[in-house]
Every structure is written in structure tokens, then in C-alpha cells.
Coordinates of C-alpha atoms in Angstrom, one line a residue:
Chain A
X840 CA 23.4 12.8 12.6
X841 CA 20.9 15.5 11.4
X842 CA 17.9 14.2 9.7
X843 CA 17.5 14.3 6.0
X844 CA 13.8 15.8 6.5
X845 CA 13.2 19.3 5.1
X846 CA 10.6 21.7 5.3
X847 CA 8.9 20.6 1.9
X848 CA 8.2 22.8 -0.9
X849 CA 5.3 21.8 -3.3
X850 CA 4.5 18.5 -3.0
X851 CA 7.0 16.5 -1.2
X852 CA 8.8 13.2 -1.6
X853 CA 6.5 11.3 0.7
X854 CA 3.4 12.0 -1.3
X855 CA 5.2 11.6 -4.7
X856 CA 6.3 8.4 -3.3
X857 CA 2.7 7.8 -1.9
X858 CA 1.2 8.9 -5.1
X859 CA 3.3 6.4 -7.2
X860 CA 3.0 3.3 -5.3
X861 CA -0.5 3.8 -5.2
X862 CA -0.8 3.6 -9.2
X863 CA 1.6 0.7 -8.7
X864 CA -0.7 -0.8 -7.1
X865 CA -3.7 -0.1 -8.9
X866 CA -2.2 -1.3 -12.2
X867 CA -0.5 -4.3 -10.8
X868 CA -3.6 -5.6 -9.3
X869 CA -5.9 -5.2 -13.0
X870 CA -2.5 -6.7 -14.6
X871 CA -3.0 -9.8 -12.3
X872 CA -6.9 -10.2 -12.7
X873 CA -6.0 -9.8 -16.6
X874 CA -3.6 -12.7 -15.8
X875 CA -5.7 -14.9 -13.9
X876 CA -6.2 -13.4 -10.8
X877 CA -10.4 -13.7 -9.7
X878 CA -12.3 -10.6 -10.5
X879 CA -11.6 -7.3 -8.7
X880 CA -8.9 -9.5 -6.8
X881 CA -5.7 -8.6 -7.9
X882 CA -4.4 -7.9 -4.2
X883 CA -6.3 -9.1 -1.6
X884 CA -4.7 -9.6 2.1
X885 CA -7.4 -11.1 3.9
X886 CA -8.5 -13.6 1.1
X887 CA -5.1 -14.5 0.2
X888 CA -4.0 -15.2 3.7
X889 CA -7.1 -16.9 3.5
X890 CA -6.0 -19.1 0.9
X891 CA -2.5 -19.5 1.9
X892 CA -4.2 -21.1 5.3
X893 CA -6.4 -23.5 3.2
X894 CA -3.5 -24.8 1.3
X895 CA -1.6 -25.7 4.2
X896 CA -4.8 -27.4 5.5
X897 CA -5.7 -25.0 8.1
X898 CA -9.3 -25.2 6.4
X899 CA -11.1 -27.2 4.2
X900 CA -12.6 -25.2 2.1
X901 CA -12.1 -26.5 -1.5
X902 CA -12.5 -23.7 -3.4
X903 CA -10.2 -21.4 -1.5
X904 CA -6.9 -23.3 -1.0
X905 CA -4.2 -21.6 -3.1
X906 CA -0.1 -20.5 -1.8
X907 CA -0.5 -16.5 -3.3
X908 CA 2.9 -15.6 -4.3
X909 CA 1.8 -11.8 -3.9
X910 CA 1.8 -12.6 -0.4
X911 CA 5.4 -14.2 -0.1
X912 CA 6.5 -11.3 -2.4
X913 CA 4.9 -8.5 -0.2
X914 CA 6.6 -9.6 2.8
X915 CA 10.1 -10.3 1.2
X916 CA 10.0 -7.5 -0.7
X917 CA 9.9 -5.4 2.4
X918 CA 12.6 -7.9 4.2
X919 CA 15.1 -7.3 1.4
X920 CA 14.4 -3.3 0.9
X921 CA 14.2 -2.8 5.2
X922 CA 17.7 -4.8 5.0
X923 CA 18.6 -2.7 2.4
X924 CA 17.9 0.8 3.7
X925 CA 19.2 0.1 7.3
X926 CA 15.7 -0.2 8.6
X927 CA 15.1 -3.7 9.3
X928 CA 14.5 -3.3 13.1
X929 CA 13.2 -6.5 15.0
X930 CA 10.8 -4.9 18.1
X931 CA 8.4 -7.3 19.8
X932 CA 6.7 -7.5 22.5
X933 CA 3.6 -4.8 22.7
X934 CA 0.4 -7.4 23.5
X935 CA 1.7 -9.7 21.6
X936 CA -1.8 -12.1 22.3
X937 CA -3.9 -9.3 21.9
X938 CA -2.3 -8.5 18.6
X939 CA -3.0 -12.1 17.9
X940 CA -6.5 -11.9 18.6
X941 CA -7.6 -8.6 17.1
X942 CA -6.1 -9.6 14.0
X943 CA -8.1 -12.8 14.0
X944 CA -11.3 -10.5 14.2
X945 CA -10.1 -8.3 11.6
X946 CA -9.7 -11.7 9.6
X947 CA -13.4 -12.5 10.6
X948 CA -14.5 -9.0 9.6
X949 CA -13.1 -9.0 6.5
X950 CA -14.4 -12.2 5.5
X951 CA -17.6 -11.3 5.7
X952 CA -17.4 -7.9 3.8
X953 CA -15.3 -10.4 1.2
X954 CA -12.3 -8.0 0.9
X955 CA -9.8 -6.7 3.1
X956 CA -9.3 -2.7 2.7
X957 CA -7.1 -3.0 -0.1
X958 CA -9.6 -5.2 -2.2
X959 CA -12.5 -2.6 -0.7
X960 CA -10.8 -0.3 -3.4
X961 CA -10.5 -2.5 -5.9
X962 CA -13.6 -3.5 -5.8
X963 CA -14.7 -0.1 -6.0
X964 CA -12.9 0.8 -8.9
X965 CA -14.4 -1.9 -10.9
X966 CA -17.6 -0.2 -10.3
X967 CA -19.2 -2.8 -7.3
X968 CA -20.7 -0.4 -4.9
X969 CA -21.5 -2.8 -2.4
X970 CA -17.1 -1.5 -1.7
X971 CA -19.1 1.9 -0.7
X972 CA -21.1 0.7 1.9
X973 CA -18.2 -1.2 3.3
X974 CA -16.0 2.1 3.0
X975 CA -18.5 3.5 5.4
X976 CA -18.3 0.8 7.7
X977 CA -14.5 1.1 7.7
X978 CA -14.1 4.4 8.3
X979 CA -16.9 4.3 11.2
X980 CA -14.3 1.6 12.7
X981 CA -11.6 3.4 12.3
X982 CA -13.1 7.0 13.6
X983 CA -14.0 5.0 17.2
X984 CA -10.7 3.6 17.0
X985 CA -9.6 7.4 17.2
X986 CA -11.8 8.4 19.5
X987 CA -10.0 5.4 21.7
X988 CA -6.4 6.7 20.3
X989 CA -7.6 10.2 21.5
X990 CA -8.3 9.4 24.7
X991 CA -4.7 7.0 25.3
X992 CA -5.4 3.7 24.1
X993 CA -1.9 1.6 23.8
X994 CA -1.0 -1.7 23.4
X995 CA 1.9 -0.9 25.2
X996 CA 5.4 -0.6 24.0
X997 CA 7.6 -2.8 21.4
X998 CA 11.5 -3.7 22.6
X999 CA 14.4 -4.6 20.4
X1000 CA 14.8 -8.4 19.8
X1001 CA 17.0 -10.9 18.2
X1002 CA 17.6 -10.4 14.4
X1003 CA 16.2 -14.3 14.3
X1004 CA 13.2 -13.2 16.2
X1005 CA 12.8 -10.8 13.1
X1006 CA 13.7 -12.6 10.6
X1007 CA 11.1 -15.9 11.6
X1008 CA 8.1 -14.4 9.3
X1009 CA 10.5 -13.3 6.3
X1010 CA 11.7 -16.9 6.6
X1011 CA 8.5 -18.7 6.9
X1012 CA 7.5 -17.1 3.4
X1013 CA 10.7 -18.1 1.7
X1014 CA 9.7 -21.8 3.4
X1015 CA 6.2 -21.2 1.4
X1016 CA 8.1 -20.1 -2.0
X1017 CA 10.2 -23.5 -1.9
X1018 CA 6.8 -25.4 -1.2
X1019 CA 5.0 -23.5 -3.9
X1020 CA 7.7 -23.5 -6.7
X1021 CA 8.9 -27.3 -5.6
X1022 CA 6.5 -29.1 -3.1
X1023 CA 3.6 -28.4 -4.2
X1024 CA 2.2 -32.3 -4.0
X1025 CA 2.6 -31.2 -0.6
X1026 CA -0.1 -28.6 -0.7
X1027 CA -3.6 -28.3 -1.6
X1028 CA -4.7 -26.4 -4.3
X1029 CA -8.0 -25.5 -5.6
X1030 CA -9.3 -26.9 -8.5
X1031 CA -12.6 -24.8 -9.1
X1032 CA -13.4 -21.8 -7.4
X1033 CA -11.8 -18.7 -6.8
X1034 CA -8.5 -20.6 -5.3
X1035 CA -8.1 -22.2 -8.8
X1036 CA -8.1 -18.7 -10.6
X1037 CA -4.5 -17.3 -10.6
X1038 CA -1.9 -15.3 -12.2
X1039 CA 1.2 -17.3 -13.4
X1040 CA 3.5 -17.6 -9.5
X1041 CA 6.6 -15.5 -11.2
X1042 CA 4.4 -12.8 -12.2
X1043 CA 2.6 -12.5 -8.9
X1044 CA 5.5 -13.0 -6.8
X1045 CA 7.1 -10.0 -8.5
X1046 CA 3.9 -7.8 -8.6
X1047 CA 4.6 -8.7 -5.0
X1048 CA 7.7 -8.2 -4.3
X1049 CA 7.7 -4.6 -6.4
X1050 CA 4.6 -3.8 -4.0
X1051 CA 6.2 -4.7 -1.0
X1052 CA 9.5 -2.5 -1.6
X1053 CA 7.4 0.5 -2.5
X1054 CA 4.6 -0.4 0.4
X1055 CA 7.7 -0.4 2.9
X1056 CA 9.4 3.0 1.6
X1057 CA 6.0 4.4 1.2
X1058 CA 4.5 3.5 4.5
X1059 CA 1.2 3.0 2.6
X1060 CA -1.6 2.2 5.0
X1061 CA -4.9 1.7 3.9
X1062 CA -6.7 2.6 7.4
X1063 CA -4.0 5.2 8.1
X1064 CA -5.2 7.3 5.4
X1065 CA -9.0 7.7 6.9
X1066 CA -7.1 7.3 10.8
X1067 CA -4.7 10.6 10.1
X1068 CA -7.6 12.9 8.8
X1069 CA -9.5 12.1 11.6
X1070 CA -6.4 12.6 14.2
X1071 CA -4.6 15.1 12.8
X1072 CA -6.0 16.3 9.8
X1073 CA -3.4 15.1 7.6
X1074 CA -4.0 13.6 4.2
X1075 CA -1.2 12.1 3.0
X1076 CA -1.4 8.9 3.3
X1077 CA -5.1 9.6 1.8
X1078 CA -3.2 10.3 -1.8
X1079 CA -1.5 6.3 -1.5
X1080 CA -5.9 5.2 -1.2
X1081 CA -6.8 7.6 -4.3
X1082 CA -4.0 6.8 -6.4
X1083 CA -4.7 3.0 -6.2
X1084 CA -8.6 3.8 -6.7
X1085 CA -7.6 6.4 -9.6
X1086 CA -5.1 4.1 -11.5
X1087 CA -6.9 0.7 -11.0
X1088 CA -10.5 2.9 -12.6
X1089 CA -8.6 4.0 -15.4
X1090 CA -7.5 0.7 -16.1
X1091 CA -10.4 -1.4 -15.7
X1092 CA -12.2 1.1 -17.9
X1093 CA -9.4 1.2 -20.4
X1094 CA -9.1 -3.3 -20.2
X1095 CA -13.8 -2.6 -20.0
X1096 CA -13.3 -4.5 -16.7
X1097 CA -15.8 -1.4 -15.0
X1098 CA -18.9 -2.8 -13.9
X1099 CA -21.2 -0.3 -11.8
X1100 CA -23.4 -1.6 -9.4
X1101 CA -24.7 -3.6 -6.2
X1102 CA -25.2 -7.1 -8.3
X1103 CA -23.3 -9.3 -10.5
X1104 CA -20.1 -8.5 -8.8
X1105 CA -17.4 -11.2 -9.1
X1106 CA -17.1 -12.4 -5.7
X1107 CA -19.4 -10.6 -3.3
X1108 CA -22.7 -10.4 -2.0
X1109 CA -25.7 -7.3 -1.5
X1110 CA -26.1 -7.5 1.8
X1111 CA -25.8 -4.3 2.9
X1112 CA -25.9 -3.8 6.7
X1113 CA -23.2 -7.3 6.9
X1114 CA -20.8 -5.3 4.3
X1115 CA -20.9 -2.5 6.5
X1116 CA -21.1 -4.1 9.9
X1117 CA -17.7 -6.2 8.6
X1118 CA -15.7 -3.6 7.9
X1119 CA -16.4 -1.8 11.5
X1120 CA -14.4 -4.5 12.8
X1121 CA -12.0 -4.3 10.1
X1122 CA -11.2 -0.6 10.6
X1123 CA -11.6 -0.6 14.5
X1124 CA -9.0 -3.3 14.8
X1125 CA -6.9 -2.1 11.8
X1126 CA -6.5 0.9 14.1
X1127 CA -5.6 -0.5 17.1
X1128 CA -3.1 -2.8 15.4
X1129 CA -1.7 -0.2 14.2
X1130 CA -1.7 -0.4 10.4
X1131 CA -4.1 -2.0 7.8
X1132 CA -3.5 -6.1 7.1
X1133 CA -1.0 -5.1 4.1
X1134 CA 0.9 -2.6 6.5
X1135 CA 1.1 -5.7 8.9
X1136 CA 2.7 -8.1 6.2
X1137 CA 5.2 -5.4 5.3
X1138 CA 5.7 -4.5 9.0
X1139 CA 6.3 -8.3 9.5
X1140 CA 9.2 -8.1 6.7
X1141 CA 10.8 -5.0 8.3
X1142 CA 11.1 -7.3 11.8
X1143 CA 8.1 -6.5 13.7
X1144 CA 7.3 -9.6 15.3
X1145 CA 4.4 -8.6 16.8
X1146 CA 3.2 -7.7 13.5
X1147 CA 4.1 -11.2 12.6
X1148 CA 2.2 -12.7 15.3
X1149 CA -0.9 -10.4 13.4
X1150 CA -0.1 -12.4 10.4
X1151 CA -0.3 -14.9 12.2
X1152 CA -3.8 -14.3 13.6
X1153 CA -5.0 -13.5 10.2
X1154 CA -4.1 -16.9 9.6
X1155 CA -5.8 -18.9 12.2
X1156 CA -8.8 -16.7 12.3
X1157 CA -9.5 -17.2 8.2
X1158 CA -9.0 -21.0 9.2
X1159 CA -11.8 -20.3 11.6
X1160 CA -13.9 -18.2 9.5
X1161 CA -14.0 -21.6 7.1
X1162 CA -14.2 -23.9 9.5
X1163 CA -17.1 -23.2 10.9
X1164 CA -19.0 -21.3 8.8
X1165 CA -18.4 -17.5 9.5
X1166 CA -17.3 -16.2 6.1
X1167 CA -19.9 -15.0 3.8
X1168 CA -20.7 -16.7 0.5
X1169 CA -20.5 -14.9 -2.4
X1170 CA -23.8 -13.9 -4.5
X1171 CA -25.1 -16.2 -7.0
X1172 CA -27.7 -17.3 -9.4
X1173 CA -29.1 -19.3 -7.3
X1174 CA -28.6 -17.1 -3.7
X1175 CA -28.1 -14.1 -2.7
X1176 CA -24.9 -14.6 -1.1
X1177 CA -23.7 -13.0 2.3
X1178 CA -22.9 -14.6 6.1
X1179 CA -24.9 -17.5 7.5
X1180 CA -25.7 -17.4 11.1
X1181 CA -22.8 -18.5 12.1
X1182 CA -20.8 -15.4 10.8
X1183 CA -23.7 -13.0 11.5
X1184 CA -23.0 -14.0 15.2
X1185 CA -19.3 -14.0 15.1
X1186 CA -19.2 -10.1 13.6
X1187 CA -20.6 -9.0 16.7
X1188 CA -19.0 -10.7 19.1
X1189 CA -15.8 -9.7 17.4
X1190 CA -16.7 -6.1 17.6
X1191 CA -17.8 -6.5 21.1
X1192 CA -14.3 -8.4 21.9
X1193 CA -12.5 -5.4 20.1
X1194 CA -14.4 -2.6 22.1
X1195 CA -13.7 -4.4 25.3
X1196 CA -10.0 -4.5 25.0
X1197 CA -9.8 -1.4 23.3
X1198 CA -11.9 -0.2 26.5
X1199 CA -9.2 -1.5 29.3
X1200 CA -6.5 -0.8 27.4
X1201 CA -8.0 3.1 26.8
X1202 CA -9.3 3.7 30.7
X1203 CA -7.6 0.9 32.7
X1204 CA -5.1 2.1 35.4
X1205 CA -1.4 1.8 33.0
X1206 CA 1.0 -0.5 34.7
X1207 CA 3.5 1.5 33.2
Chain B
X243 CA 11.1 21.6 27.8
X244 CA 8.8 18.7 27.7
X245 CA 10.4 15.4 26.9
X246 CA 8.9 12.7 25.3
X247 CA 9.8 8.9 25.5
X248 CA 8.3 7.7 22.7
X249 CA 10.7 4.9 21.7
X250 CA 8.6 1.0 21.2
X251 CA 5.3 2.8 20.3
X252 CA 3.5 1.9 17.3
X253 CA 2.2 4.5 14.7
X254 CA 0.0 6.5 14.8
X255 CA 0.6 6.3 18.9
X256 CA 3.9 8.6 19.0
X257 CA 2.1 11.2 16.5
X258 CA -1.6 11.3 18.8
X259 CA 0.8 11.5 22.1
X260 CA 2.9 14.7 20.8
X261 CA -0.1 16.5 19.5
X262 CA -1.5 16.2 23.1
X263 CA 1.3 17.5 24.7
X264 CA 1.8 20.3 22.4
X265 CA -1.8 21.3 23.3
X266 CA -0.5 21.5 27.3
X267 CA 3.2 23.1 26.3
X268 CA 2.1 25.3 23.2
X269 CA 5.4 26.6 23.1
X270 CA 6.9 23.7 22.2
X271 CA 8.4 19.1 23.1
X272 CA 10.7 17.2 22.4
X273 CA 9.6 13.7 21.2
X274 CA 12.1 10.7 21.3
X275 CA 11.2 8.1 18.7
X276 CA 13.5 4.9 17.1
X277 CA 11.6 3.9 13.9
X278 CA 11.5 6.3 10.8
X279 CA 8.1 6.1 10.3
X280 CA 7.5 8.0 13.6
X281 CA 10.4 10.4 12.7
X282 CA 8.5 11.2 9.4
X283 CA 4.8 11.1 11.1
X284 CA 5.3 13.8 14.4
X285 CA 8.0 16.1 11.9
X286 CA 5.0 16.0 9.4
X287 CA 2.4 17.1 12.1
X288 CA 4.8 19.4 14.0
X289 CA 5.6 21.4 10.6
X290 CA 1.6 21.2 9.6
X291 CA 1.0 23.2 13.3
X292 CA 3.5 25.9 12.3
X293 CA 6.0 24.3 14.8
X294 CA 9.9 24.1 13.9
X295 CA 11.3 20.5 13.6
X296 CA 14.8 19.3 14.1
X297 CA 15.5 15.9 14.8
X298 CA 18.8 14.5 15.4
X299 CA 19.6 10.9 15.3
X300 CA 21.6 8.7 17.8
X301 CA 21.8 5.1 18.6
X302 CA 19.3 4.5 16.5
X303 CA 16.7 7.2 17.8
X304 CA 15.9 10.5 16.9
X305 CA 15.1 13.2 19.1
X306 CA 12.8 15.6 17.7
X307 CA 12.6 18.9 18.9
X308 CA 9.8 20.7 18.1
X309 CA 9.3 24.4 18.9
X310 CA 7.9 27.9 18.1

């Protein structure tokens, strides 16, 4: 069968499609902070994941302990649309373990920055500029994770698996939606704190699930964007980042959400060098996983179970980061917010644990 | 002509792999790839050098011929 791709004239489906999903996104996310969500946190990956693990106990932390329907939605949006469109592919099998790991610092990362790259937009279109310095961090991450690309670094390749094998992640979320909508004296759930603060569970779930088909048929990427200008000078997936900065501005200024500057952001913190130093990791290991944390999620629902197993080490590694004291604080009256010791520590070691195994997977002899 | 097996490979991999080897065969590969978001990534790049792209699908992967 010939492919349906042409030689585009003007501007072609892929950035239409990019350009629309990206306002999609941008005004779903201010719609959800109108309804409840906590500030500039319409969509976040890392902190939802985050709370997803608190509410299944995985932490403690009180205040962040909350089943996000955005991130059920997200997933089984792109299940059901992958399904849909004949693309629902289950591969496994590339460094699996690694995967597992690099997503946990990229968890790590992002918790101290406060934001995974989606939310680093958000924030920024509400006017927090502390979302600048962390843009500069992430796309220093991503640029050495080019120069690693560049120079043949490969988690190896992904085979075919069973459609079960696939299908596990897309059915652990629709276990999560039966907990959420009827188990939830199961669960814990915030009651102050930025795990208490939530849009109604049909309207996220469907901001979710409209997000998720349009992520999947879009193949928006947060770190792609920054990763294919670098590589290749290409940038369309740049217009998916802009139209999600552009729409979600014109929003928050329109619903006088727009707040400019470093303090008195809703949560996150003025500490400059962390905010950039956390989002290295996050865009070093966004690159060599392959995709940003929402392209994992909506990789996961298209039957990449290596993508799952990302998920997965998003999971366990926000457990971690609240366990014992890694994630930053946000800023307050009374402090200035940012990581402790314990997260200052961990940010390096995970950006030393990335470099290594970026390292022997870049230069060590292939096996195959 | 060059061929490619890029099949298992996650983006941007297939993409950063075909731009290499066009730089050592200028006049043109052939990439294999099974997952559409490859297919659209080393068409878009092939077309953005100048190259012609024609990719053909079967069994569920497309090979992508990309020349002068």
C-alpha cells in the first residue's frame, strides 16, 4: 500500500494538527485551574503521577495524594484512538530496566523544578519566570542528549508482544477510574494542599481523554520540539510547544490569571540554579526515553510497554522523591521554598546516573 | 542502495540514523521503519533535504525510499 504522505503545500496537516492540539491544551488546562485545578496546574505529568502514587500509598505525603482523572483520560484516550486508527502496536523490550530507571530520575528532576515540561509552559504563560530558567535547563538536557543521539546512543530495539502485554497500562488506568469513581474509601485523598484542589473527575477525565486522542494523532512532544531543531532543524513539533504557551497566555490574561514574575507563584519556588539544574535531568532523560513524560503516558496507551514500564518509574520515583525528602517545597510566607539536602543531592546523582548510561550505551562496543 | 533496518527503534532514533547515512550515500537510502510516527519523522526530514520520499507499506512496515 502506498502511503498517504504528500509533499505538503503551505502548511501541512501535521502542523495544523500540531497547532490545534496545542491550543487544546492550553485552554483545557486554564479551563481546569478555573475549575479547581491548583494554580498554573491544569496538566501536570510529573505532579499528577505524583499524586496518583500518594493515593495509592506509595507516599505519605498528605497534601499530594489525589487519583487525577487527566491522567486515566490521557492514556485511554490514546488506547481507544490507537485502537481506533489501526495503530495500537504493543513493542517491548528496548532496556526495559533502564527505561525504568531514567524515568525515575526524570520524576526526581521534575520534582524539584515542581513541573514536568508540560507544566514548565503553563507556568510560563501565567507569567512565573522561574518556568524560564527551567526552559534553559531543559533544553541544555536535551541538547547533550543530542549530542549522545548524534553520536549513536540506543536503548536498543523494541519487538512485537502480546496485545495483553499492551494492553496491561490501558487496563491498570481503567482499574484507577473504577477506584476513583467507586472505591474511593479505598484511597487517600488530600484534604488540604494542592492534592485537595481539583476540577470535578468527569470534567478532567474528558479534558483528558480529548488530550490524549489529539496527543496520540498529533505526536505532541514536549522535549521533541527543542530535540528536532537541534537534530535536524525541524520545527514542527516546536508549533504543538507555542500553541499551548500562545493559547494558555491569552487565556489566563483574558480569565486575569497572568502573573509576571519570580515570586508569589502558585506552587513553586525562586531558586534559580535547582530550577535549572532539575530540568537538565528532565530533558536529558526525556531524550533518551524517547519522548517527554506526556508522550510516555500516550505511548503507554498506544501499547508500548516499555513506555509503560516509564510510567511506571515515574511512579515509584515520585514515591521516592516524597519519601525521603527529594522534592522541593514550594515558596511561602514563611520560606523560600526549593529542595532540601536530600533533593539537592539526589539531582546530581541522577544526572550523573543518566550521563553514565547514556555514556555506555553511546560508546560501548553494541552487542548487536 | 543503502538499506536501513530501522524496525523496533524509538523516535527520534530512525530519523538521527537516516540523516547519518544520507551524509555517507548523498545520493540516496532506503529506511525500513514499522510505527507511523517514524514513517512521518524520516519522510519529513528526507523531503526538508530536497530528497524524494516514497514509502510503501507491508506487513506492517514501510519501506521508505529516499533519493535524489
Amino acid at each position: 500500500m502506498k502511503s498517504s504522505l504528500e509533499k505538503p503545500k503551505g502548511l501541512s496537516k501535521d502542523k495544523i494538527l500540531l497547532i490545534v492540539t496545542g491550543c487544546i491544551v492550553g485552554i483545557a488546562a486554564v479551563l481546569l485551574t478555573i475549575f479547581g485545578n491548583p494554580g498554573n496546574m491544569g496538566f501536570c505529568i510529573a505532579c499528577f503521577i505524583r499524586d496518583i502514587s500518594g493515593a495509592v500509598k506509595l507516599h505519605n505525603a498528605g497534601v499530594v495524594q489525589y487519583v487525577r482523572p487527566e491522567i486515566i483520560g490521557l492514556v485511554l484516550g490514546a488506547f481507544v484512538i490507537s485502537l481506533v486508527k489501526g495503530e495500537f502496536k504493543p513493542r517491548g523490550g528496548s532496556s526495559p530496566m533502564l527505561r525504568f530507571m531514567i524515568a525515575f530520575c526524570v520524576m526526581v528532576g521534575a520534582l524539584v523544578f515542581l513541573g514536568c515540561p508540560l507544566r514548565m509552559v503553563l507556568r510560563l504563560a501565567a507569567g512565573d519566570l522561574n518556568a524560564l530558567v527551567a526552559l534553559v535547563g531543559f533544553a541544555c538536557g536535551i541538547a547533550i542528549g543530542c549530542w549522545f543521539l548524534n553520536n549513536g546512543f540506543s536503548l536498543g530495539k523494541a519487538y512485537p508482544q502480546s496485545a495483553l502485554e499492551g494492553a496491561a497500562l490501558p487496563a491498570i488506568n481503567v482499574g484507577l477510574l473504577i477506584l476513583a469513581v467507586f472505591g474511593t474509601s479505598l484511597l487517600f485523598y488530600s484534604e488540604k494542599g494542592p492534592g485537595s484542589m481539583h476540577a470535578p473527575i468527569v470534567l478532567a477525565l474528558a479534558c483528558g481523554l480529548v488530550v490524549g486522542i489529539m496527543a496520540q494523532r498529533s505526536r505532541m512532544c514536549f522535549a521533541g520540539g527543542i530535540r528536532d531543531i537541534i537534530l535536524l532543524k525541524d520545527w514542527t513539533l516546536t508549533l504543538g510547544f507555542v500553541a499551548v504557551f500562545v493559547s494558555a497566555l491569552v487565556f489566563n490574561l483574558i480569565a486575569g490569571k497572568f502573573k509576571l514574575g519570580f515570586t508569589g507563584q502558585p506552587v513553586a519556588h525562586a531558586q534559580h540554579f535547582w530550577n535549572f539544574i532539575g530540568m537538565v535531568v528532565v530533558g536529558l532523560g526525556s531524550v533518551m526515553l524517547g519522548g517527554c513524560p506526556l508522550r510516555q503516558l500516550i505511548l503507554a496507551g498506544e501499547g508500548n510497554s516499555d513506555s509503560g514500564v516509564a510510567v511506571l518509574g515515574f511512579a515509584v520515583g515520585a514515591a521516592f522523591a516524597h519519601n525521603f525528602g527529594l522534592a522541593s517545597s514550594a515558596a511561602s510566607a514563611d520560606s523560600l521554598g526549593g529542595p532540601g539536602i536530600n533533593g539537592k543531592v539526589a539531582v546530581f546523582i541522577c544526572l550523573a546516573f543518566l550521563l553514565v548510561v547514556a555514556g555506555v550505551k553511546t560508546f560501548a562496543k553494541k552487542e548487536n | 542502495m543503502l538499506e536501513l533496518d530501522l524496525t523496533g527503534l524509538s523516535c527520534p532514533e530512525p530519523v538521527v540514523k537516516t540523516k547519518r547515512a544520507l551524509k555517507e550515500n548523498p545520493q540516496g537510502v532506503v529506511s525500513i521503519v514499522d510505527n507511523r510516527a517514524a514513517l512521518e519523522n524520516v519522510s519529513r526530514f528526507g523531503r526538508a533535504m530536497g530528497y524524494k520520499v516514497n514509502a510503501v507499506e507491508k506487513d506492517g512496515a514501510w519501506r521508505i525510499e529516499i533519493t535524489k
